[in-house]
Coordinates of C-alpha atoms in Angstrom, one line a residue:
X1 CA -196.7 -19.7 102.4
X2 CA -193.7 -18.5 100.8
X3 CA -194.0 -15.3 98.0
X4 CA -192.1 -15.8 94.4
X5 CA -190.2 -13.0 95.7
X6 CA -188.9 -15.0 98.7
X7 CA -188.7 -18.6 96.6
X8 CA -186.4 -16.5 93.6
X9 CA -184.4 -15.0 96.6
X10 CA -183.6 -18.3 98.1
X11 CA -183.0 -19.8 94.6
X12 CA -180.3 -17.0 93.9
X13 CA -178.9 -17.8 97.6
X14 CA -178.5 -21.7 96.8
X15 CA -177.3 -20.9 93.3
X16 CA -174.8 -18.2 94.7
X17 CA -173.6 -20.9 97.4
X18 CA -173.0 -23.2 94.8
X19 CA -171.0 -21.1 92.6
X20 CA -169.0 -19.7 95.4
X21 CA -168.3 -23.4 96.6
X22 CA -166.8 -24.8 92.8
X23 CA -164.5 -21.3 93.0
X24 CA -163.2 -22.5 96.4
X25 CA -162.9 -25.7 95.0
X26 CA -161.2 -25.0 91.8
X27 CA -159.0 -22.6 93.7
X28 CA -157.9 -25.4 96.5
X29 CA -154.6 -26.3 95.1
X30 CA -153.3 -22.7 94.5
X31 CA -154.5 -22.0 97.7
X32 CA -152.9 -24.8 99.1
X33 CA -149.5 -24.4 98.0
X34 CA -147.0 -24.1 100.2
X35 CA -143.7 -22.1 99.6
X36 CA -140.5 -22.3 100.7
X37 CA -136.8 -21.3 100.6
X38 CA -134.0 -23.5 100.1
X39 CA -130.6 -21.6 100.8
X40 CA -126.8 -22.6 100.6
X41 CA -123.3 -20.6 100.5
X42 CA -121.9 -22.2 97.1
X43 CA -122.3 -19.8 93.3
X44 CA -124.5 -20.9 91.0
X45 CA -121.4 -21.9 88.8
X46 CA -120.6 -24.6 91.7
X47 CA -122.6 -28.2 91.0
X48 CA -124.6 -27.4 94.7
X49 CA -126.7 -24.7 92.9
X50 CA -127.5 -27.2 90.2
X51 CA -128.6 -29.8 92.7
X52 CA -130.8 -27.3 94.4
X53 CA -132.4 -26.3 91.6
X54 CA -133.0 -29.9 90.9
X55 CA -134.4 -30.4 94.5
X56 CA -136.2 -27.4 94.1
X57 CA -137.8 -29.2 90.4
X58 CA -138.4 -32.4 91.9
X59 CA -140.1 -31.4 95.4
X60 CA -143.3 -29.7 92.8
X61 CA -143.3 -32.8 91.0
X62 CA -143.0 -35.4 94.6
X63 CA -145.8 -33.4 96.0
X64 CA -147.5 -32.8 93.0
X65 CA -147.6 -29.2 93.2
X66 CA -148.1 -28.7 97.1
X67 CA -144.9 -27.6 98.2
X68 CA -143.2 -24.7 95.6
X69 CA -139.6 -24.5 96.5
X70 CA -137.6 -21.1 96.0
X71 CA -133.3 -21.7 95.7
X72 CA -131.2 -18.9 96.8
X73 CA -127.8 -19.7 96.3
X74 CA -124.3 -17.6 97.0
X75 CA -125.1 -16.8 100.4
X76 CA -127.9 -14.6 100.0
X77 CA -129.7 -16.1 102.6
X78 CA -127.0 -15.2 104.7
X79 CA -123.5 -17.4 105.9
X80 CA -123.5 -20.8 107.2
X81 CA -124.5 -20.3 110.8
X82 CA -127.3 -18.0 110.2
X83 CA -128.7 -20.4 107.6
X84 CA -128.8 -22.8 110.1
X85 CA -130.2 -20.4 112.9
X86 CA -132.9 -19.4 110.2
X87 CA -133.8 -23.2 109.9
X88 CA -134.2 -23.7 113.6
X89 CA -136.2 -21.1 114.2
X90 CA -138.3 -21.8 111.2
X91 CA -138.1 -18.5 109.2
X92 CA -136.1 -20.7 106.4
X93 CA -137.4 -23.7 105.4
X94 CA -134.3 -25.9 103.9
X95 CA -130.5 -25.3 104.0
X96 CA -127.8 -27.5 102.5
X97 CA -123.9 -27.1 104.2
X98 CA -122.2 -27.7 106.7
X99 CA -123.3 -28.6 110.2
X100 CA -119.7 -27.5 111.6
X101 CA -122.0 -24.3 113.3
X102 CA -123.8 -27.0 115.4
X103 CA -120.6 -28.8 116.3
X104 CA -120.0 -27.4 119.8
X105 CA -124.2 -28.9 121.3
X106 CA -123.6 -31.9 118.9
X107 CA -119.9 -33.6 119.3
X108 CA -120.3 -36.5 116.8
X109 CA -120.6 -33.6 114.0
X110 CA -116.9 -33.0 114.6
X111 CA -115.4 -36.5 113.2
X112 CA -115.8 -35.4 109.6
X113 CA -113.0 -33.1 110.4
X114 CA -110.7 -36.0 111.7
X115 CA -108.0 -35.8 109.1
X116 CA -106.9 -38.4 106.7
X117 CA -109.9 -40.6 107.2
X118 CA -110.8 -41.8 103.8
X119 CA -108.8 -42.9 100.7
X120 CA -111.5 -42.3 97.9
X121 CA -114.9 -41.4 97.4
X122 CA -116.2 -44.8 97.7
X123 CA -115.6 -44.4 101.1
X124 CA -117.1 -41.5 101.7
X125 CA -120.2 -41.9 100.0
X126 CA -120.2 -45.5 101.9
X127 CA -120.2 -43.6 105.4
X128 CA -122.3 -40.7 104.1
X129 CA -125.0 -43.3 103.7
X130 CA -124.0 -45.6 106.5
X131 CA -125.2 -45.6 110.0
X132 CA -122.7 -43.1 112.0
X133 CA -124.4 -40.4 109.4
X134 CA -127.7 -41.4 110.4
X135 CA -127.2 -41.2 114.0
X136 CA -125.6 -37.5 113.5
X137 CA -128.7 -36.6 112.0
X138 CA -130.9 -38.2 114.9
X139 CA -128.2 -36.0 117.0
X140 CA -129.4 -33.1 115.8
X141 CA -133.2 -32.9 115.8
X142 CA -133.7 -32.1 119.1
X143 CA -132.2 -28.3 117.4
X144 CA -135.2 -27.9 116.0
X145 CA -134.0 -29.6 112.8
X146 CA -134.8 -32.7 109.9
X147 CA -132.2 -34.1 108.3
X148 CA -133.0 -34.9 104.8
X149 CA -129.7 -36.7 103.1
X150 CA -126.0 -36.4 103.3
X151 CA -123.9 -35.6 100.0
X152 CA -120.5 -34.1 99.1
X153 CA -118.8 -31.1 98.9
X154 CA -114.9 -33.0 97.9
X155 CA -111.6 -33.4 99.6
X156 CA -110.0 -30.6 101.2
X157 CA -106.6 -29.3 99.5
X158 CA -104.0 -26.9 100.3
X159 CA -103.3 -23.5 98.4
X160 CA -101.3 -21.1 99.0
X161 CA -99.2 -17.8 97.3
X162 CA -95.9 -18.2 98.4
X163 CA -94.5 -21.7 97.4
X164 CA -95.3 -25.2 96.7
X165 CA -95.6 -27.2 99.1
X166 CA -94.9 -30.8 98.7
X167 CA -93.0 -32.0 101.8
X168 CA -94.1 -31.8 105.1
X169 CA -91.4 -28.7 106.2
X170 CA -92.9 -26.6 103.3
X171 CA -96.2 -25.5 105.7
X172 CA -93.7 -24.1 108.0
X173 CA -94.8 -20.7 109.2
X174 CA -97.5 -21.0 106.0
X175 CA -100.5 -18.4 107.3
X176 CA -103.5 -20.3 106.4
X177 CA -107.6 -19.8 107.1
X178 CA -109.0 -22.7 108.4
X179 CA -112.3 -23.5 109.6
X180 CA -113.1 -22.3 113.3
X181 CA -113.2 -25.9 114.8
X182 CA -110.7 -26.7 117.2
X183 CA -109.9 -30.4 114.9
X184 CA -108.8 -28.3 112.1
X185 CA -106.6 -25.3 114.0
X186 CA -104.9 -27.8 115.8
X187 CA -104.6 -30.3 112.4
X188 CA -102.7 -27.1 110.9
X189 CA -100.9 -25.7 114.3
X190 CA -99.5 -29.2 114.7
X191 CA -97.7 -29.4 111.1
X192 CA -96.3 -25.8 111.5
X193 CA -98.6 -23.6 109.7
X194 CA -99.9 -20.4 111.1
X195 CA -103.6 -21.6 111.4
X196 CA -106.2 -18.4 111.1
X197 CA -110.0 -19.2 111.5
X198 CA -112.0 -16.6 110.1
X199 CA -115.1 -16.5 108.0
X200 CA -115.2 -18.1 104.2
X201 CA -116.5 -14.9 102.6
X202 CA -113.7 -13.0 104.5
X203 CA -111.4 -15.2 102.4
X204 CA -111.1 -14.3 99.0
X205 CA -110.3 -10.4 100.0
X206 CA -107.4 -11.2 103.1
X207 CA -106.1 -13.8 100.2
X208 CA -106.0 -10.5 97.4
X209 CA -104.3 -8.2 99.7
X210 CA -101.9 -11.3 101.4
X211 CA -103.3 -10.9 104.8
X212 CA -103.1 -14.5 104.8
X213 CA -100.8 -16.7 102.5
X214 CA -103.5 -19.4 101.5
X215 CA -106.6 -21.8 102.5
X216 CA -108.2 -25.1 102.0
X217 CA -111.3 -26.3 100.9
X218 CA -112.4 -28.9 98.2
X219 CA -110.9 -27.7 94.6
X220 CA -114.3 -27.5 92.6
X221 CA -115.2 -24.9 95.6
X222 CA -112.0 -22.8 95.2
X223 CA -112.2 -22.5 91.7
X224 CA -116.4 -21.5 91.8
X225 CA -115.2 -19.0 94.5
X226 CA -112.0 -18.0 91.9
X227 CA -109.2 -18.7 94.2
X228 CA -107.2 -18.9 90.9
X229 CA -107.0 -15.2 90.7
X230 CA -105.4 -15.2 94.1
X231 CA -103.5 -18.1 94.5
X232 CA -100.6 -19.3 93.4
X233 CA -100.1 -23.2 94.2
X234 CA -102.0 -26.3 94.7
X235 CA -101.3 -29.2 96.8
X236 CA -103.1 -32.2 96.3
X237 CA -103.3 -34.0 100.4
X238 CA -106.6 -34.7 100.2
X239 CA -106.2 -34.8 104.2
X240 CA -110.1 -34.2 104.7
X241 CA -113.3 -35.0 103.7
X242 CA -115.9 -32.3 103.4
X243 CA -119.6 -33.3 103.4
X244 CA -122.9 -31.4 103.4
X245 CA -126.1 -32.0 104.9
X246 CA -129.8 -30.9 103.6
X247 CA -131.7 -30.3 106.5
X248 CA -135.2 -29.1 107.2
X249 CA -136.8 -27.0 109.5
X250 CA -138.5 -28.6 112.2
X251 CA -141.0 -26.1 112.8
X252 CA -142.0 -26.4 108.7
X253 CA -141.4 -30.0 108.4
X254 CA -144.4 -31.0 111.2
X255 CA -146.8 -28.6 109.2
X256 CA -146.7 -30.8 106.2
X257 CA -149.0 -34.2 105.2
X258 CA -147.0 -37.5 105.5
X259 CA -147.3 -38.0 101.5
X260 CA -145.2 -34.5 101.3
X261 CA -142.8 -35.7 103.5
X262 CA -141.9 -38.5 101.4
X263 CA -142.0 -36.6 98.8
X264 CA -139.5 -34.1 99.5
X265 CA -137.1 -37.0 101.1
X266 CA -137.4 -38.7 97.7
X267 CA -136.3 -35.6 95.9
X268 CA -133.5 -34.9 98.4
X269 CA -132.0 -38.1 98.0
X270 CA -132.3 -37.7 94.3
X271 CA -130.6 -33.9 94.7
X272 CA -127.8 -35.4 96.6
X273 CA -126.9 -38.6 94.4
X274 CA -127.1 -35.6 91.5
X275 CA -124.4 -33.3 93.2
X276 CA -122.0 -36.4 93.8
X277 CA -122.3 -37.1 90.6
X278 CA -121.4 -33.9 89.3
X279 CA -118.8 -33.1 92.0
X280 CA -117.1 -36.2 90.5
X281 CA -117.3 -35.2 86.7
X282 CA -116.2 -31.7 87.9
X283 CA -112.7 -32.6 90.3
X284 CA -111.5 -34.9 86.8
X285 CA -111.8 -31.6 85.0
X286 CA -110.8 -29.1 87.3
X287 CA -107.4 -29.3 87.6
X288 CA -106.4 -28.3 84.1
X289 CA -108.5 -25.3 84.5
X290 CA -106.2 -23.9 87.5
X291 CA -103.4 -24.9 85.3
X292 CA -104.7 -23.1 82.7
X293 CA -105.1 -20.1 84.9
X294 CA -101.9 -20.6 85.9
X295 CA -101.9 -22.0 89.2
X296 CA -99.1 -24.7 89.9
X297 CA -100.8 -28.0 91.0
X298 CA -98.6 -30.4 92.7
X299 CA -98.6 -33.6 94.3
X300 CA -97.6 -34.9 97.4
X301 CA -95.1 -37.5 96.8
X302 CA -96.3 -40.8 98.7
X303 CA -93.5 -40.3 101.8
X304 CA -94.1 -37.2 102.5
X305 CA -98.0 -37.8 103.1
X306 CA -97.0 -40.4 105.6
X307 CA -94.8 -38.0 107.2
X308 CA -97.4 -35.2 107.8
X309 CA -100.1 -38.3 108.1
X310 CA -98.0 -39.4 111.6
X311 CA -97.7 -35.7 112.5
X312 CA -101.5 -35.6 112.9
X313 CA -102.3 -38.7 114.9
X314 CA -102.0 -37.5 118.2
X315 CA -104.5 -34.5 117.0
X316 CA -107.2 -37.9 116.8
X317 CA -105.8 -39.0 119.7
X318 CA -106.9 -36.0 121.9
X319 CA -110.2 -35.1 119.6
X320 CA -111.8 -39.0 119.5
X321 CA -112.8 -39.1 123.1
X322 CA -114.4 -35.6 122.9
X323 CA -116.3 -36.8 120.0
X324 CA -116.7 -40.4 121.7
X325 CA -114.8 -43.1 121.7
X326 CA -117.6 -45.2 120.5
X327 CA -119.0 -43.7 118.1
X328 CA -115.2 -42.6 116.1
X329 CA -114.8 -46.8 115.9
X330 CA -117.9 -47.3 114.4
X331 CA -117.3 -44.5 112.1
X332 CA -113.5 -46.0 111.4
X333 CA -115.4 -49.4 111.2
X334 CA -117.5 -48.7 108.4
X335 CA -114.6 -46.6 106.2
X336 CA -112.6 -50.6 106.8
X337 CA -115.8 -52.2 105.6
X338 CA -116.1 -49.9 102.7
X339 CA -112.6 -50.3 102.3
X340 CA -112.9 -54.2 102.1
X341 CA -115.6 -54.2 99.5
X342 CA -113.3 -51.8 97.3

């Protein structure tokens, strides 16, 4: 028979359980949240920061609160490469650039660097969400990474500070940073120029004391990373086509609930069609600003293109069956299709 002392006791234990189990209860979501870091090289004055931070908005509201994404932009997550290493080994948990580190396991990667490819954006954005863009992503999970969606970055364009440079004959002994992929040192070696790779944030202080005469890289990046104040002239040869990829850790992306997957996928795409958008508004208006700052923008008249244009072709001759022979005409064969439907 039990004592009032030992019904009360039990009473208080059943109450206390109770009262501890709504606390756990009311405290699942906040205890449930997951966080995560979103890093990428580009200022926060560049559209990329603005579609993070949208990513980073629409991921709470996709998941409904699950997944709490942090954006670190301007490289303070580290370069490129080591954004990417971060991903793989799961100690980051999203990263939007380039995949150019990955290019040497995963060949395909290297066809964006192909020059003269594309003719407008159209194109691009046709390919970017085409099959040869799928397949580089299914390429490169096996390195430990999940590739969310493909978006811009813009057309590459030559600067430099010694002259303008509008024929062909004018990149003569031009010393010029390129990326460190074998496409694009011998795109530059093979029109004359003294092609340099060497790190982007290395750039801006070789450029200020004239280690190097110029670069290239989209415009809306050169004028967030203030090549202005630097360089003198801008050529307009749109000769490549720079996308980026948002990519997920592997490692972070199997931890999550299927209904979190699709709901950071649907803010990914949403991020990228943002930043394409912007990128587009941006490259109308950027140009007066270097003139304004008082960098010479000049064309390249229509000959002269085709000139450095045939100078290049043996460059995709030697790079398309290192990429794959098969793979580079399906690529080419959507860019036609696109091209038809223009």
């Amino acid at each position: 028979m039990k004592t009032p002392f030992a019904t009360k006791t039990a009473g208080l234990r059943v109450a206390g359980a109770a009262l501890l189990a709504a606390a756990l209860f009311a405290a699942g979501p906040a205890l449930a949240e997951i966080k995560a870091k979103a890093g990428h090289a580009m200022p926060e004055s560049h559209p990329q920061a603005a579609a993070m931070n949208k990513f980073a908005e629409l991921v709470g509201t996709y998941t409904n609160g699950n997944v709490k994404v942090q954006t670190y932009h301007g490289a303070l997550l580290g370069s490129d490469e080591k954004q990417l290493q971060a991903v793989q080994s799961g100690t980051q948990e999203f990263y939007i650039g380039t995949l150019a580190p990955l290019s040497s396991r995963v060949k395909e990667v290297q066809v964006w660097d192909l020059p003269f490819m594309f003719q407008n954006t159209k194109e691009v954005y046709a390919v970017l969400d085409g099959a040869s863009s799928k397949e580089i992503f299914a390429k490169v999970e096996p390195s430990g990474i999940v590739g969310l969606t493909w978006t811009g970055m813009g057309f590459r364009n030559l600067s430099n500070s010694r002259r303008p440079v509008t024929k062909l004959d004018d990149i003569t002994g031009l010393k010029l940073r390129v990326m460190a992929n074998p496409v694009a040192l011998d795109t530059w070696k093979t029109i004359g120029a003294n092609a340099t790779p060497m790190p982007f944030s290395e750039v801006f202080p070789a450029l200020e004391v004239k280690a190097i005469d110029g670069q290239e890289n989209p415009l809306l990046h050169m004028y967030a990373n203030k090549m202005q104040e630097v360089q003198k002239y801008i050529s307009l040869t749109n000769h490549v086509y720079t996308p980026v990829a948002l990519v997920a850790s592997q490692k972070f992306w199997d931890k999550l609930t299927p209904a979190d997957q699709a709901g950071i996928r649907k803010a990914a795409v949403e991020a990228g069609l943002l930043q394409r958008k912007l990128l587009d508004e941006g490259d109308r208006d950027v140009i007066a600003k270097f003139k304004e700052a008082g960098v010479e923008v000049d064309e390249v008249p229509a000959d002269q293109l085709a000139r450095i244009q045939a100078q290049v072709k043996p460059v995709v001759a030697k790079f398309k069956p290192q990429i794959g022979d098969a793979f580079v005409d399906g690529f080419y064969a959507e860019i036609e299709k696109a091209r038809g439907a223009n």
